[in-house]
Short mmCIF file of C-alpha atoms in Angstrom, two decimals:
data_model
loop_
_atom_site.label_atom_id
_atom_site.label_comp_id
_atom_site.label_asym_id
_atom_site.label_seq_id
_atom_site.Cartn_x
_atom_site.Cartn_y
_atom_site.Cartn_z
CA UNK A 1 94.91 162.48 69.39
CA UNK A 2 98.64 163.35 69.14
CA UNK A 3 101.44 161.28 70.70
CA UNK A 4 101.78 163.24 73.97
CA UNK A 5 98.13 162.85 75.08
CA UNK A 6 98.27 159.14 74.18
CA UNK A 7 101.37 158.66 76.31
CA UNK A 8 99.67 160.59 79.12
CA UNK A 9 96.70 158.18 78.95
CA UNK A 10 99.04 155.16 79.06
CA UNK A 11 100.93 156.63 82.04
CA UNK A 12 97.64 157.39 83.80
CA UNK A 13 96.39 153.84 83.23
CA UNK A 14 99.63 152.20 84.43
CA UNK A 15 99.70 154.55 87.45
CA UNK A 16 96.07 153.82 88.29
CA UNK A 17 96.55 150.05 87.99
CA UNK A 18 99.60 150.30 90.27
CA UNK A 19 97.20 151.23 93.10
CA UNK A 20 95.76 147.72 92.99
CA UNK A 21 98.82 145.75 91.86
CA UNK A 22 100.25 144.98 95.29
CA UNK A 23 103.88 145.13 96.36
CA UNK A 24 106.55 145.12 93.67
CA UNK A 25 109.11 143.52 96.02
CA UNK A 26 109.93 139.87 95.31
CA UNK A 27 110.07 139.05 99.04
CA UNK A 28 106.45 140.22 99.44
CA UNK A 29 105.47 138.07 96.45
CA UNK A 30 107.06 134.98 98.02
CA UNK A 31 109.79 134.82 95.34
CA UNK A 32 113.54 134.53 95.80
CA UNK A 33 116.26 135.96 93.58
CA UNK A 34 118.91 133.23 93.95
CA UNK A 35 121.36 134.98 91.63
CA UNK A 36 121.11 138.08 93.79
CA UNK A 37 121.82 136.11 96.98
CA UNK A 38 124.79 134.40 95.32
CA UNK A 39 126.16 137.77 94.15
CA UNK A 40 125.85 139.21 97.68
CA UNK A 41 127.75 136.25 99.13
CA UNK A 42 130.45 136.40 96.44
CA UNK A 43 131.00 140.12 97.04
CA UNK A 44 130.98 139.73 100.83
CA UNK A 45 127.92 141.98 101.05
CA UNK A 46 126.12 139.43 103.24
CA UNK A 47 128.29 140.12 106.32
CA UNK A 48 129.61 142.99 108.39
CA UNK A 49 132.74 143.23 110.52
CA UNK A 50 132.39 143.96 114.24
CA UNK A 51 134.21 147.29 113.99
CA UNK A 52 131.94 148.47 111.17
CA UNK A 53 128.86 147.49 113.21
CA UNK A 54 130.26 149.35 116.23
CA UNK A 55 130.55 152.45 114.05
CA UNK A 56 126.93 152.10 112.91
CA UNK A 57 125.69 151.75 116.50
CA UNK A 58 127.76 154.68 117.81
CA UNK A 59 126.68 156.91 114.90
CA UNK A 60 123.05 155.87 115.39
CA UNK A 61 122.60 154.70 111.80
CA UNK A 62 118.93 155.33 110.91
CA UNK A 63 116.57 152.33 110.87
CA UNK A 64 119.22 149.93 112.22
CA UNK A 65 118.01 146.80 114.03
CA UNK A 66 120.56 144.53 115.70
CA UNK A 67 119.07 141.11 116.45
CA UNK A 68 120.62 138.53 118.77
CA UNK A 69 119.56 135.07 117.56
CA UNK A 70 120.95 133.24 120.62
CA UNK A 71 118.99 132.10 123.66
CA UNK A 72 117.64 134.65 126.19
CA UNK A 73 120.11 133.23 128.78
CA UNK A 74 123.11 133.87 126.55
CA UNK A 75 121.72 137.29 125.68
CA UNK A 76 121.41 138.09 129.38
CA UNK A 77 125.03 137.06 129.98
CA UNK A 78 126.26 139.45 127.30
CA UNK A 79 124.89 141.14 124.22
CA UNK A 80 125.88 143.83 121.80
CA UNK A 81 124.54 147.27 122.82
CA UNK A 82 121.12 148.13 121.27
CA UNK A 83 120.57 144.47 120.27
CA UNK A 84 117.27 142.75 120.95
CA UNK A 85 116.98 139.03 121.51
CA UNK A 86 114.63 137.39 119.03
CA UNK A 87 114.58 133.80 117.86
CA UNK A 88 114.90 133.18 114.14
CA UNK A 89 111.25 132.09 113.80
CA UNK A 90 109.99 135.47 115.13
CA UNK A 91 112.54 137.39 113.08
CA UNK A 92 111.34 135.68 109.91
CA UNK A 93 107.76 136.65 110.72
CA UNK A 94 108.57 140.30 111.48
CA UNK A 95 107.76 142.97 108.89
CA UNK A 96 110.62 145.24 107.87
CA UNK A 97 110.61 148.27 105.56
CA UNK A 98 112.87 148.55 102.51
CA UNK A 99 114.72 151.34 104.33
CA UNK A 100 115.59 149.13 107.34
CA UNK A 101 119.04 147.71 107.99
CA UNK A 102 119.08 144.46 109.95
CA UNK A 103 122.17 142.92 111.50
CA UNK A 104 121.80 139.41 112.93
CA UNK A 105 124.36 137.60 115.03
CA UNK A 106 124.97 134.37 116.91
CA UNK A 107 127.92 132.70 118.57
CA UNK A 108 130.03 132.34 115.42
CA UNK A 109 129.10 132.87 111.79
CA UNK A 110 127.55 129.53 110.78
CA UNK A 111 124.01 129.83 112.18
CA UNK A 112 123.75 133.55 111.45
CA UNK A 113 124.84 133.10 107.83
CA UNK A 114 122.16 130.44 107.35
CA UNK A 115 119.62 132.75 108.96
CA UNK A 116 120.79 135.49 106.56
CA UNK A 117 119.66 133.40 103.55
CA UNK A 118 116.24 132.76 105.08
CA UNK A 119 115.78 136.38 106.11
CA UNK A 120 116.84 137.72 102.70
CA UNK A 121 114.20 135.50 101.12
CA UNK A 122 111.53 137.00 103.38
CA UNK A 123 112.36 140.70 103.57
CA UNK A 124 113.22 143.59 101.27
CA UNK A 125 115.38 145.27 103.93
CA UNK A 126 119.19 145.31 103.85
CA UNK A 127 120.36 142.31 105.91
CA UNK A 128 123.84 141.47 107.21
CA UNK A 129 125.20 138.90 109.63
CA UNK A 130 128.00 139.77 112.03
CA UNK A 131 131.10 137.89 110.90
CA UNK A 132 132.46 135.92 113.84
CA UNK A 133 129.40 136.71 116.01
CA UNK A 134 129.68 137.71 119.66
CA UNK A 135 133.26 136.41 119.85
CA UNK A 136 134.36 138.84 117.13
CA UNK A 137 132.68 141.71 118.99
CA UNK A 138 134.49 140.78 122.21
CA UNK A 139 137.87 140.50 120.45
CA UNK A 140 137.71 143.33 117.96
CA UNK A 141 135.63 145.93 119.80
CA UNK A 142 136.01 145.15 123.52
CA UNK A 143 139.66 144.01 123.49
CA UNK A 144 141.45 145.09 120.31
CA UNK A 145 145.21 144.58 120.27
CA UNK A 146 148.17 145.74 118.21
CA UNK A 147 151.87 144.89 118.25
CA UNK A 148 154.08 147.72 119.52
CA UNK A 149 156.20 147.55 116.36
CA UNK A 150 153.24 147.70 113.95
CA UNK A 151 153.61 149.96 110.89
CA UNK A 152 152.37 153.57 111.10
CA UNK A 153 149.28 152.90 108.95
CA UNK A 154 148.19 150.08 111.26
CA UNK A 155 148.79 152.27 114.33
CA UNK A 156 146.64 155.04 112.82
CA UNK A 157 143.84 152.54 112.16
CA UNK A 158 144.24 151.18 115.70
CA UNK A 159 143.86 154.70 117.13
CA UNK A 160 140.44 154.95 115.47
CA UNK A 161 139.49 151.44 116.62
CA UNK A 162 140.61 152.28 120.17
CA UNK A 163 138.39 155.34 120.25
CA UNK A 164 135.44 153.20 119.18
CA UNK A 165 136.39 150.50 121.69
CA UNK A 166 136.49 152.95 124.62
CA UNK A 167 133.07 154.28 123.57
CA UNK A 168 131.70 150.79 124.27
CA UNK A 169 133.72 150.38 127.48
CA UNK A 170 136.41 148.25 125.85
CA UNK A 171 140.09 147.99 126.76
CA UNK A 172 142.42 148.29 123.76
CA UNK A 173 145.99 147.32 124.49
CA UNK A 174 149.41 147.27 122.88
CA UNK A 175 151.39 144.02 122.92
CA UNK A 176 155.11 144.53 123.58
CA UNK A 177 157.83 141.99 122.77
CA UNK A 178 157.98 139.44 125.58
CA UNK A 179 154.33 139.94 126.62
CA UNK A 180 152.30 136.72 126.92
CA UNK A 181 150.61 135.77 123.66
CA UNK A 182 147.00 137.00 123.43
CA UNK A 183 144.21 134.47 123.83
CA UNK A 184 142.88 132.85 120.69
CA UNK A 185 140.81 135.19 118.54
CA UNK A 186 137.23 134.57 117.51
CA UNK A 187 136.59 132.43 114.47
CA UNK A 188 133.65 131.82 112.18
CA UNK A 189 133.17 128.35 113.70
CA UNK A 190 133.05 129.53 117.31
CA UNK A 191 130.80 127.37 119.51
CA UNK A 192 128.41 128.48 122.22
CA UNK A 193 130.73 127.15 124.94
CA UNK A 194 133.69 129.08 123.53
CA UNK A 195 131.64 132.26 123.35
CA UNK A 196 130.43 131.91 126.93
CA UNK A 197 134.01 131.29 128.09
CA UNK A 198 135.07 134.49 126.33
CA UNK A 199 132.21 136.41 127.99
CA UNK A 200 133.20 135.05 131.40
CA UNK A 201 136.83 136.11 130.89
CA UNK A 202 135.73 139.61 129.92
CA UNK A 203 133.45 139.86 132.97
CA UNK A 204 136.29 138.80 135.25
CA UNK A 205 138.52 141.43 133.70
CA UNK A 206 135.79 144.04 133.99
CA UNK A 207 134.61 146.21 131.14
CA UNK C 1 116.27 135.30 85.06
CA UNK C 2 115.75 138.31 87.28
CA UNK C 3 117.36 141.74 86.73
CA UNK C 4 119.77 143.35 87.66
CA UNK C 5 121.35 141.08 85.04
CA UNK C 6 124.87 141.77 86.27
CA UNK C 7 124.02 139.59 89.32
CA UNK C 8 123.08 136.69 87.07
CA UNK C 9 126.46 136.87 85.33
CA UNK C 10 124.90 137.92 82.02
CA UNK C 11 127.34 140.85 81.82
CA UNK C 12 130.94 141.07 82.94
CA UNK C 13 132.05 144.24 84.75
CA UNK C 14 133.70 145.58 81.59
CA UNK C 15 130.60 144.76 79.51
CA UNK C 16 128.53 146.65 82.11
CA UNK C 17 130.76 149.69 81.66
CA UNK C 18 130.37 149.52 77.87
CA UNK C 19 126.61 149.21 78.29
CA UNK C 20 126.63 152.21 80.63
CA UNK C 21 128.55 154.17 77.98
CA UNK C 22 125.97 153.22 75.33
CA UNK C 23 123.09 154.25 77.62
CA UNK C 24 124.91 157.51 78.42
CA UNK C 25 125.33 158.30 74.71
CA UNK C 26 121.64 157.53 74.13
CA UNK C 27 120.71 159.81 77.03
CA UNK C 28 122.90 162.57 75.61
CA UNK C 29 121.33 162.12 72.19
CA UNK C 30 117.85 162.44 73.72
CA UNK C 31 118.88 165.59 75.61
CA UNK C 32 120.28 167.13 72.42
CA UNK C 33 117.16 166.17 70.47
CA UNK C 34 115.09 167.94 73.13
CA UNK C 35 117.27 171.02 72.63
CA UNK C 36 118.72 170.87 76.13
CA UNK C 37 122.33 171.35 75.02
CA UNK C 38 121.47 175.02 74.53
CA UNK C 39 121.79 177.18 77.66
CA UNK C 40 119.27 179.71 76.28
CA UNK C 41 116.60 176.98 76.19
CA UNK C 42 117.41 175.93 79.74
CA UNK C 43 117.19 179.51 80.97
CA UNK C 44 113.60 179.54 79.71
CA UNK C 45 112.90 177.29 82.68
CA UNK C 46 113.71 180.10 85.10
CA UNK C 47 111.87 182.80 83.13
CA UNK C 48 108.84 180.46 82.71
CA UNK C 49 108.87 180.91 78.93
CA UNK C 50 110.07 177.38 78.03
CA UNK C 51 109.44 174.51 80.44
CA UNK C 52 110.99 171.80 78.25
CA UNK C 53 113.45 170.85 81.00
CA UNK C 54 110.63 170.15 83.42
CA UNK C 55 108.72 168.12 80.83
CA UNK C 56 111.71 166.08 79.67
CA UNK C 57 112.98 165.31 83.17
CA UNK C 58 109.54 164.48 84.60
CA UNK C 59 108.83 162.29 81.54
CA UNK C 60 112.05 160.40 82.25
CA UNK C 61 111.16 160.01 85.94
CA UNK C 62 107.64 158.72 85.21
CA UNK C 63 108.89 156.34 82.48
CA UNK C 64 111.62 154.90 84.74
CA UNK C 65 109.26 154.66 87.71
CA UNK C 66 106.45 152.91 85.82
CA UNK C 67 108.95 150.65 84.07
CA UNK C 68 110.72 149.59 87.26
CA UNK C 69 107.43 149.16 89.19
CA UNK C 70 105.81 146.93 86.59
CA UNK C 71 108.97 144.97 85.75
CA UNK C 72 109.32 144.29 89.49
CA UNK C 73 105.64 143.44 89.89
CA UNK C 74 105.91 140.93 87.05
CA UNK C 75 108.94 139.36 88.76
CA UNK C 76 111.51 140.44 86.15
CA UNK C 77 113.35 142.92 88.39
CA UNK C 78 114.48 142.57 92.01
CA UNK C 79 113.68 146.08 93.22
CA UNK C 80 115.47 145.52 96.55
CA UNK C 81 118.75 145.32 94.59
CA UNK C 82 118.34 148.69 92.89
CA UNK C 83 120.73 151.08 94.63
CA UNK C 84 119.11 153.99 96.45
CA UNK C 85 121.58 156.46 97.99
CA UNK C 86 121.20 157.44 101.65
CA UNK C 87 119.42 160.69 102.52
CA UNK C 88 121.22 163.41 104.50
CA UNK C 89 118.79 166.32 104.73
CA UNK C 90 120.98 169.35 105.59
CA UNK C 91 124.00 168.57 103.39
CA UNK C 92 121.72 167.63 100.49
CA UNK C 93 119.72 170.88 100.79
CA UNK C 94 123.02 172.79 100.87
CA UNK C 95 124.29 170.83 97.86
CA UNK C 96 121.00 171.44 96.05
CA UNK C 97 121.29 175.21 96.60
CA UNK C 98 124.89 175.25 95.31
CA UNK C 99 123.83 173.09 92.35
CA UNK C 100 120.90 175.43 91.62
CA UNK C 101 123.12 178.53 91.81
CA UNK C 102 125.57 176.90 89.36
CA UNK C 103 122.68 175.88 87.09
CA UNK C 104 121.32 179.45 86.96
CA UNK C 105 124.79 181.00 86.55
CA UNK C 106 125.96 178.60 83.83
CA UNK C 107 122.63 177.82 82.20
CA UNK C 108 123.50 174.12 82.13
CA UNK C 109 123.35 171.15 84.49
CA UNK C 110 125.90 168.26 84.53
CA UNK C 111 124.17 166.15 81.85
CA UNK C 112 123.36 169.04 79.53
CA UNK C 113 126.86 170.53 79.93
CA UNK C 114 128.31 167.27 78.57
CA UNK C 115 125.88 167.43 75.65
CA UNK C 116 126.75 171.09 75.03
CA UNK C 117 130.50 170.32 75.14
CA UNK C 118 130.06 167.32 72.80
CA UNK C 119 128.38 169.57 70.25
CA UNK C 120 131.25 172.07 70.44
CA UNK C 121 129.75 174.74 72.70
CA UNK C 122 132.42 176.42 74.81
CA UNK C 123 130.01 177.29 77.63
CA UNK C 124 129.49 173.54 78.02
CA UNK C 125 133.24 173.01 78.40
CA UNK C 126 133.38 175.82 80.98
CA UNK C 127 130.53 174.30 83.02
CA UNK C 128 132.20 170.85 82.94
CA UNK C 129 135.47 172.42 84.17
CA UNK C 130 133.57 174.18 86.98
CA UNK C 131 131.75 170.95 87.85
CA UNK C 132 134.99 168.96 88.07
CA UNK C 133 136.58 171.72 90.19
CA UNK C 134 133.53 171.65 92.48
CA UNK C 135 133.60 167.85 92.78
CA UNK C 136 137.32 167.92 93.59
CA UNK C 137 136.87 170.73 96.12
CA UNK C 138 133.95 168.99 97.82
CA UNK C 139 135.89 165.69 97.91
CA UNK C 140 138.74 167.49 99.66
CA UNK C 141 136.59 169.56 102.02
CA UNK C 142 133.79 167.26 103.17
CA UNK C 143 135.88 164.62 105.01
CA UNK C 144 137.33 167.53 107.00
CA UNK C 145 133.90 168.65 108.20
CA UNK C 146 132.18 165.37 109.13
CA UNK C 147 129.72 167.28 111.33
CA UNK C 148 128.25 168.71 108.12
CA UNK C 149 128.91 165.74 105.83
CA UNK C 150 127.08 163.27 108.10
CA UNK C 151 124.43 165.67 109.46
CA UNK C 152 120.74 164.67 109.63
CA UNK C 153 121.08 161.13 108.25
CA UNK C 154 117.80 159.45 107.33
CA UNK C 155 119.15 156.24 105.76
CA UNK C 156 117.55 154.93 102.60
CA UNK C 157 114.41 156.98 102.25
CA UNK C 158 111.82 156.33 99.54
CA UNK C 159 108.44 157.99 99.01
CA UNK C 160 106.39 154.96 100.19
CA UNK C 161 108.41 154.72 103.44
CA UNK C 162 108.49 158.48 104.05
CA UNK C 163 104.76 158.94 103.40
CA UNK C 164 103.74 155.57 104.94
CA UNK C 165 101.76 154.63 101.85
CA UNK C 166 101.90 151.57 99.60
CA UNK C 167 104.33 151.51 96.70
CA UNK C 168 101.46 151.51 94.22
CA UNK C 169 99.90 154.59 95.88
CA UNK C 170 103.25 156.41 95.61
CA UNK C 171 103.45 155.51 91.90
CA UNK C 172 99.91 156.76 91.32
CA UNK C 173 100.65 159.97 93.28
CA UNK C 174 103.76 160.76 91.19
CA UNK C 175 101.92 160.07 87.91
CA UNK C 176 99.08 162.42 88.94
CA UNK C 177 101.60 165.13 89.93
CA UNK C 178 103.44 164.70 86.61
CA UNK C 179 100.32 164.82 84.43
CA UNK C 180 98.98 167.83 86.33
CA UNK C 181 102.41 169.45 86.04
CA UNK C 182 102.57 168.88 82.27
CA UNK C 183 99.19 170.51 81.81
CA UNK C 184 100.12 173.46 84.05
CA UNK C 185 103.50 173.87 82.29
CA UNK C 186 101.83 174.06 78.87
CA UNK C 187 99.32 176.63 80.18
CA UNK C 188 102.14 178.74 81.69
CA UNK C 189 104.14 178.66 78.45
CA UNK C 190 101.10 179.78 76.45
CA UNK C 191 100.33 182.64 78.84
CA UNK C 192 103.95 183.91 78.69
CA UNK C 193 104.14 184.00 74.89
#
């Protein structure tokens, strides 16, 4: 037997055995690639900004799931469009395909970033947490601001953000000298009470 | 330690680039050894007289697929961290047709044109120049026609997800197609001689 037929037999054997080998994904084997998780965190590939998520939702990114990890009451008060409310325990038990993209969010970043680690250990899908949570969405998508004397590059970027904001019913506005200072912006450490206060303010203003 | 090794800090970014260069040179050497730096040999693919391109490329696909599947199954490779580009059906079909037209017209594809140029063939240099002009033109044009650039997005699409079969079944399917294809290619070559 020459080399080519031998290699064909080896390929056939390895291909046939693959039928019974089970999933090649580490998550399905109950294993965790800690170096991979650390690399994702170091590169900032564990999180997504609110504006980028808004773009994904508007453009109907294929296989995108947005999951609200907060309570059903908080979800009912306000949630990001297309999001479903699902506690972390159920999310960890759900089965996702490798082609899925999952974005999880909470009030700030702390709980969602912890959930990101757990979810990455359980699924082979692409997973991100929303940096700043609901508060970031309210600030950056529903009420983006820019100073009237901002440089041209910033104004051009703001024009694109404003278009996205209006798509979601937001109210972008320009801050002129002498205007009252804007309310505090969302932070990674935002609490539930702060988020609910932000939601209430937005509801009063109307969206 | 689980591959990709760059995540584990085994390689620095510059070392990764050097490694990529070494792999690229090895790939070019293999292409040249298979005779694929010669446009006449590649044209045999389209006249069905020499199906070396099909055999070499499908051999590479099957080797890489079996290697990555079994390395992952043994826990040495984190398959979820291997980059798979997004699928956009219409623009990729259009790009494939343009690529195919260039392949037939020039007798070389991007990899083989580099090999041809490295061995001093002027047609290889001409194809590389055309390829760079095409890349530059597409880079200028596509952001101006986002309706085409972003049309029919399907996200990350792999055979197991698209066919709703297990990964192992997809591996087996591709191996069967390849082995059947090799046998058919040899029979076609014999009948055309």
